């Protein structure tokens, strides 16, 4: 399995514009879309890493109102040629991993979206920043919190944005649940459950190479439950416990986690119970329980459509192409200073990396690990 998820859906922004309720400030608004269309400031992006997810992002950008694909960075010349022909990319905007520092002299590129194996993110993002370009980095942003923090500091020093590819932070049904929780419609939050997993295929892929991935299922899919627990509950965890199960050590070698269950504790007393695995299918579920109500989302983080219900009925926000909305929202963040409902900046990414570091430590020691995400 080379795609990141098994739930695939494409829908056009035009359909979204017709169905978005204009009174809901947490949804992607029809008038917001028209605002994108009339805004003259377009985010010109080069994609680094032309694999399956890079292709998905490129296709989604074709429906964007404020983002345009203008360049590519790849170590595979044949892919560069194919993308040039398909997307009309000028030859002068095409680079490889050795020479892409030259983007500093290319005024046609505003930002680079880094979609390469996890262990490469740190050095590549820092090089993008030193070239004076905004960096968008796929999650997980790095292989540990220290590397993530170095990326944040490099981008700050260069005066450029660092944004993480948290597409769910712009997904309408997700934002509706967050709105309901903030409005007190669920009462006092008591419990969250996050289940994230699928059965991974090709044993030779980079995700099962610890030198490239920095870990197994936790880095790839478990991060959704970590991040989801934070935005669904609306607090930052203060401790973590975790347990690992490995049934196939030949496939899941040292440094590659197969299945980890983990628990997060929050200041208010809320507990999150989560599972991350590369050995079970049909695991893409969030459940939030409060004193007055509940929300369940399944699928909760797949490519779409995101489905769910609450104690008040089904979630009916518009179906969108996540990456299309994400990229236009990121253009608004970079050019307009827009503040998203849930952050997507580098600091947000570092918080998730601190939790992952703590989960691995809890697995190793068998002890509760305290967290400080401030």
Coordinates of C-alpha atoms in Angstrom, one line a residue:
X1 CA 0.0 0.0 0.0
X2 CA 1.7 3.2 -1.2
X3 CA -1.1 5.6 -0.5
X4 CA -1.4 7.0 3.0
X5 CA -5.0 6.1 3.5
X6 CA -7.6 3.7 2.1
X7 CA -10.4 6.2 2.1
X8 CA -10.4 8.0 -1.3
X9 CA -12.8 10.7 -2.4
X10 CA -12.6 13.7 -4.7
X11 CA -15.1 16.5 -4.8
X12 CA -14.9 19.8 -6.5
X13 CA -14.8 23.2 -4.7
X14 CA -17.6 24.4 -6.9
X15 CA -19.9 21.8 -5.3
X16 CA -18.7 22.9 -1.9
X17 CA -19.5 26.5 -2.8
X18 CA -23.1 25.6 -3.5
X19 CA -23.7 23.7 -0.3
X20 CA -21.8 25.5 2.4
X21 CA -24.1 27.0 5.1
X22 CA -23.1 30.7 5.1
X23 CA -24.0 31.2 8.7
X24 CA -21.5 28.7 10.0
X25 CA -18.1 30.4 10.7
X26 CA -16.3 27.1 11.2
X27 CA -17.1 25.8 7.6
X28 CA -15.5 26.7 4.4
X29 CA -17.7 29.5 3.3
X30 CA -19.1 30.2 -0.2
X31 CA -18.3 33.9 0.2
X32 CA -14.8 32.9 1.3
X33 CA -14.4 31.0 -2.0
X34 CA -15.4 34.0 -4.0
X35 CA -12.9 36.0 -1.9
X36 CA -10.2 33.6 -3.0
X37 CA -11.2 34.0 -6.6
X38 CA -11.0 37.8 -6.6
X39 CA -7.8 38.0 -4.5
X40 CA -4.8 38.7 -6.7
X41 CA -2.2 37.2 -4.4
X42 CA -1.6 33.6 -5.5
X43 CA 0.7 31.2 -3.6
X44 CA 3.1 29.7 -6.2
X45 CA 4.2 26.3 -4.9
X46 CA 6.9 23.9 -5.9
X47 CA 6.3 20.3 -4.7
X48 CA 9.3 18.4 -3.4
X49 CA 8.8 14.6 -3.6
X50 CA 6.7 13.4 -6.5
X51 CA 5.3 10.2 -5.0
X52 CA 1.7 9.2 -4.5
X53 CA 0.9 11.9 -2.0
X54 CA 2.7 14.5 -3.9
X55 CA 0.6 13.6 -6.9
X56 CA -2.6 13.8 -4.8
X57 CA -1.6 17.4 -3.7
X58 CA -0.8 18.4 -7.2
X59 CA -4.1 17.2 -8.5
X60 CA -5.9 19.0 -5.6
X61 CA -4.1 22.3 -6.4
X62 CA -5.7 22.3 -9.9
X63 CA -9.0 23.3 -8.2
X64 CA -7.4 25.9 -6.0
X65 CA -8.4 29.6 -6.2
X66 CA -5.3 31.0 -4.6
X67 CA -2.6 28.4 -5.0
X68 CA -0.8 27.3 -8.2
X69 CA 1.7 24.5 -8.9
X70 CA 4.7 26.2 -10.6
X71 CA 7.7 23.9 -9.8
X72 CA 9.0 20.5 -8.9
X73 CA 11.9 19.0 -7.0
X74 CA 12.7 15.4 -7.4
X75 CA 15.5 12.9 -7.6
X76 CA 13.9 11.0 -10.5
X77 CA 14.3 12.8 -13.8
X78 CA 11.6 10.8 -15.5
X79 CA 9.0 12.1 -13.0
X80 CA 10.2 15.6 -13.6
X81 CA 9.6 15.2 -17.3
X82 CA 6.2 13.7 -16.8
X83 CA 5.1 16.5 -14.4
X84 CA 6.4 19.2 -16.7
X85 CA 4.2 17.9 -19.5
X86 CA 1.2 17.2 -17.4
X87 CA 1.1 20.5 -15.4
X88 CA 2.8 22.9 -17.8
X89 CA 5.7 23.5 -15.5
X90 CA 8.6 25.6 -16.9
X91 CA 12.0 23.9 -17.1
X92 CA 13.6 26.7 -15.1
X93 CA 11.4 25.7 -12.2
X94 CA 12.5 22.1 -12.1
X95 CA 15.2 21.0 -9.6
X96 CA 16.8 18.0 -8.0
X97 CA 17.7 17.3 -4.4
X98 CA 21.3 18.5 -5.0
X99 CA 20.6 21.8 -6.7
X100 CA 17.3 23.1 -5.3
X101 CA 19.1 25.7 -3.1
X102 CA 19.1 27.7 -6.3
X103 CA 15.4 28.5 -5.8
X104 CA 16.6 31.5 -3.9
X105 CA 17.2 33.1 -7.2
X106 CA 13.9 32.1 -8.7
X107 CA 11.2 34.8 -8.1
X108 CA 8.5 32.5 -9.5
X109 CA 8.4 30.3 -6.5
X110 CA 6.9 31.5 -3.2
X111 CA 6.9 28.2 -1.2
X112 CA 8.0 24.6 -1.3
X113 CA 5.8 21.7 -0.1
X114 CA 8.1 19.0 1.3
X115 CA 6.6 15.6 0.8
X116 CA 9.5 13.3 1.2
X117 CA 10.4 10.6 3.8
X118 CA 10.2 11.8 7.4
X119 CA 13.9 11.7 8.1
X120 CA 14.7 14.1 5.2
X121 CA 12.3 16.8 6.3
X122 CA 14.6 18.6 8.7
X123 CA 17.5 19.3 6.3
X124 CA 15.2 20.0 3.4
X125 CA 13.0 22.5 5.2
X126 CA 16.1 24.3 6.6
X127 CA 17.5 24.5 3.1
X128 CA 14.2 25.9 1.8
X129 CA 14.2 28.5 4.6
X130 CA 17.7 29.5 3.8
X131 CA 16.7 30.0 0.2
X132 CA 14.1 32.5 1.5
X133 CA 11.0 30.5 0.6
X134 CA 8.1 29.5 2.8
X135 CA 8.1 25.9 3.8
X136 CA 5.1 23.6 3.9
X137 CA 6.0 20.2 5.4
X138 CA 4.0 17.0 5.4
X139 CA 3.4 15.4 8.8
X140 CA 5.1 14.2 10.8
X141 CA 7.2 17.2 10.5
X142 CA 10.4 15.4 11.6
X143 CA 11.5 12.2 13.4
X144 CA 11.7 13.8 16.8
X145 CA 10.9 17.1 18.6
X146 CA 14.5 18.3 18.6
X147 CA 14.6 18.2 14.8
X148 CA 11.2 19.8 14.6
X149 CA 12.3 22.7 16.8
X150 CA 15.4 23.2 14.7
X151 CA 13.1 23.6 11.7
X152 CA 11.0 26.1 13.5
X153 CA 14.0 28.2 14.5
X154 CA 15.5 28.1 11.0
X155 CA 12.3 29.4 9.4
X156 CA 11.9 32.1 12.0
X157 CA 15.5 33.2 11.5
X158 CA 14.9 33.3 7.7
X159 CA 11.6 35.3 8.2
X160 CA 9.5 32.6 6.4
X161 CA 6.5 30.6 7.3
X162 CA 6.7 27.0 8.3
X163 CA 3.3 25.3 7.9
X164 CA 2.5 21.6 8.5
X165 CA 0.2 19.6 6.3
X166 CA -2.6 19.2 8.8
X167 CA -5.4 18.9 6.2
X168 CA -8.0 17.9 8.9
X169 CA -7.7 21.3 10.5
X170 CA -9.7 22.7 7.6
X171 CA -12.2 19.8 7.1
X172 CA -15.8 21.0 7.6
X173 CA -17.3 18.2 9.7
X174 CA -14.2 18.2 11.9
X175 CA -14.6 22.0 12.4
X176 CA -18.3 21.5 13.2
X177 CA -17.5 19.1 16.0
X178 CA -15.0 21.6 17.3
X179 CA -17.6 24.4 17.1
X180 CA -20.1 22.3 19.1
X181 CA -17.5 21.4 21.8
X182 CA -16.5 25.1 22.1
X183 CA -20.2 26.1 22.4
X184 CA -20.7 23.7 25.3
X185 CA -23.1 21.5 23.3
X186 CA -21.3 18.3 24.6
X187 CA -21.1 19.7 28.2
X188 CA -17.9 18.8 30.1
X189 CA -15.6 16.6 28.0
X190 CA -14.9 13.3 29.8
X191 CA -13.3 10.9 27.3
X192 CA -11.8 10.6 23.8
X193 CA -11.0 7.5 21.8
X194 CA -8.9 7.6 18.6
X195 CA -8.3 4.5 16.5
X196 CA -5.8 4.8 13.6
X197 CA -4.6 2.0 11.5
X198 CA -4.4 -0.2 8.4
X199 CA -2.5 -3.2 7.2
X200 CA 0.6 -2.0 5.5
X201 CA 1.8 -3.8 2.3
X202 CA 5.1 -3.7 0.5
X203 CA 7.8 -4.6 3.2
X204 CA 10.5 -2.8 1.2
X205 CA 8.9 0.7 1.2
X206 CA 10.5 3.6 3.0
X207 CA 7.9 3.7 5.8
X208 CA 9.3 0.4 7.1
X209 CA 12.9 1.6 7.0
X210 CA 13.7 3.3 10.4
X211 CA 16.4 5.4 8.9
X212 CA 13.9 7.1 6.6
X213 CA 10.7 6.9 8.6
X214 CA 11.9 7.4 12.2
X215 CA 9.3 4.9 13.3
X216 CA 6.4 2.8 12.1
X217 CA 2.7 3.2 12.4
X218 CA 2.9 5.9 15.1
X219 CA 4.7 8.3 12.7
X220 CA 2.5 7.5 9.8
X221 CA -1.0 7.0 11.1
X222 CA -0.9 7.2 14.9
X223 CA -0.1 10.9 14.7
X224 CA -3.8 11.4 13.6
X225 CA -5.1 10.2 16.9
X226 CA -2.5 12.3 18.8
X227 CA -3.4 15.4 16.9
X228 CA -7.1 14.6 16.9
X229 CA -7.2 14.1 20.7
X230 CA -5.8 17.6 21.1
X231 CA -8.2 19.4 18.8
X232 CA -11.3 17.4 19.8
X233 CA -10.7 17.8 23.5
X234 CA -9.4 21.3 23.3
X235 CA -6.6 20.8 25.8
X236 CA -2.9 19.9 25.8
X237 CA -2.0 16.5 27.4
X238 CA 0.2 16.5 30.5
X239 CA 1.1 12.8 30.7
X240 CA 1.2 9.7 28.5
X241 CA 1.4 5.9 29.0
X242 CA 1.9 3.4 26.2
X243 CA 2.2 -0.3 25.4
X244 CA 3.6 -1.9 22.3
X245 CA 2.6 -5.2 20.7
X246 CA 4.7 -6.7 17.8
X247 CA 3.5 -9.9 16.2
X248 CA 5.7 -9.8 13.1
X249 CA 9.3 -8.8 14.1
X250 CA 10.6 -9.9 10.7
X251 CA 8.4 -7.3 8.9
X252 CA 8.4 -4.7 11.7
X253 CA 12.1 -4.6 12.5
X254 CA 13.8 -2.8 15.3
X255 CA 12.8 0.9 15.3
X256 CA 9.5 0.2 13.4
X257 CA 6.5 0.0 15.7
X258 CA 3.6 -2.3 14.5
X259 CA 0.9 -1.7 17.1
X260 CA 1.0 0.8 20.1
X261 CA -1.9 1.5 22.4
X262 CA -1.4 4.8 24.3
X263 CA -3.3 6.9 26.8
X264 CA -3.1 10.7 27.3
X265 CA -4.1 12.6 30.4
X266 CA -5.3 16.1 30.3
X267 CA -5.4 18.9 33.0
X268 CA -9.2 18.7 33.4
X269 CA -9.1 15.0 34.0
X270 CA -10.1 13.9 30.5
X271 CA -8.5 10.7 29.4
X272 CA -7.8 9.8 25.8
X273 CA -7.4 6.1 24.8
X274 CA -5.8 5.5 21.4
X275 CA -4.5 2.8 19.1
X276 CA -2.0 3.1 16.3
X277 CA -1.3 0.1 14.1
X278 CA 0.1 -1.2 10.8
X279 CA -1.6 -4.6 11.3
X280 CA -5.4 -4.0 11.3
X281 CA -7.7 -2.5 8.7
X282 CA -10.9 -0.5 9.2
X283 CA -9.5 1.7 12.0
X284 CA -10.2 5.3 11.4
X285 CA -12.5 6.4 14.2
X286 CA -12.8 9.2 16.7
X287 CA -15.2 9.3 19.6
X288 CA -15.7 12.2 22.0
X289 CA -17.9 11.9 25.1
X290 CA -19.2 14.7 27.3
X291 CA -21.6 15.2 30.1
X292 CA -24.3 16.4 27.8
X293 CA -23.6 14.7 24.5
X294 CA -21.1 12.9 22.2
X295 CA -19.6 12.9 18.7
X296 CA -18.5 10.0 16.6
X297 CA -16.6 10.3 13.3
X298 CA -15.9 7.3 11.1
X299 CA -14.0 7.7 8.9
X300 CA -12.4 10.5 10.9
X301 CA -9.1 11.3 9.0
X302 CA -9.2 9.5 5.7
X303 CA -9.1 11.4 2.4
X304 CA -12.9 11.6 2.4
X305 CA -15.7 11.8 2.8
X306 CA -15.5 12.3 6.5
X307 CA -18.6 11.0 8.1
X308 CA -20.1 11.1 11.6
X309 CA -22.9 12.0 13.9
X310 CA -23.5 13.5 17.3
X311 CA -26.2 13.1 19.9
X312 CA -28.0 15.8 17.8
X313 CA -27.9 13.9 14.6
X314 CA -25.7 13.3 11.5
X315 CA -22.9 15.6 10.6
X316 CA -23.9 17.2 7.3
X317 CA -21.2 19.7 6.4
X318 CA -20.0 19.8 2.8
X319 CA -17.7 17.2 1.3
X320 CA -14.5 18.8 0.2
X321 CA -11.2 17.9 -1.3
X322 CA -9.0 18.3 1.8
X323 CA -5.8 19.3 0.1
X324 CA -7.6 21.9 -2.1
X325 CA -9.0 23.7 0.9
X326 CA -5.8 23.2 2.8
X327 CA -3.6 24.9 0.2
X328 CA -6.0 27.9 -0.3
X329 CA -6.2 28.3 3.5
X330 CA -2.4 28.2 3.7
X331 CA -2.2 31.0 1.0
X332 CA -4.5 33.1 3.3
X333 CA -2.3 32.4 6.3
X334 CA 0.9 33.4 4.4
X335 CA -0.4 36.4 2.6
X336 CA -3.3 37.7 4.8
X337 CA -2.1 36.7 8.2
X338 CA -5.2 34.6 8.7
X339 CA -5.5 32.6 11.9
X340 CA -6.9 29.1 11.4
X341 CA -9.4 27.7 13.9
X342 CA -6.8 25.0 14.7
X343 CA -3.1 26.0 14.2
X344 CA -1.0 24.5 11.4
X345 CA 2.3 26.2 12.2
X346 CA 5.6 24.6 13.0
X347 CA 5.0 25.0 16.8
X348 CA 1.9 22.8 16.4
X349 CA 3.9 20.2 14.7
X350 CA 6.6 20.2 17.5
X351 CA 3.9 19.5 20.1
X352 CA 2.9 16.3 18.3
X353 CA 6.5 15.3 18.0
X354 CA 7.0 15.8 21.8
X355 CA 4.1 13.5 22.4
X356 CA 5.4 10.9 20.0
X357 CA 8.8 11.1 21.7
X358 CA 7.1 10.6 25.0
X359 CA 5.1 7.6 23.7
X360 CA 8.2 5.9 22.6
X361 CA 9.8 6.6 26.0
X362 CA 6.8 5.2 27.8
X363 CA 6.9 2.0 25.7
X364 CA 10.6 1.6 26.5
X365 CA 10.3 2.3 30.2
X366 CA 6.8 1.1 31.0
X367 CA 6.3 4.2 33.0
X368 CA 4.1 7.3 32.9
X369 CA 5.9 10.1 31.1
X370 CA 5.1 13.7 32.0
X371 CA 4.6 16.2 29.2
X372 CA 5.2 19.9 28.9
X373 CA 4.0 21.3 25.6
X374 CA 4.3 24.9 26.4

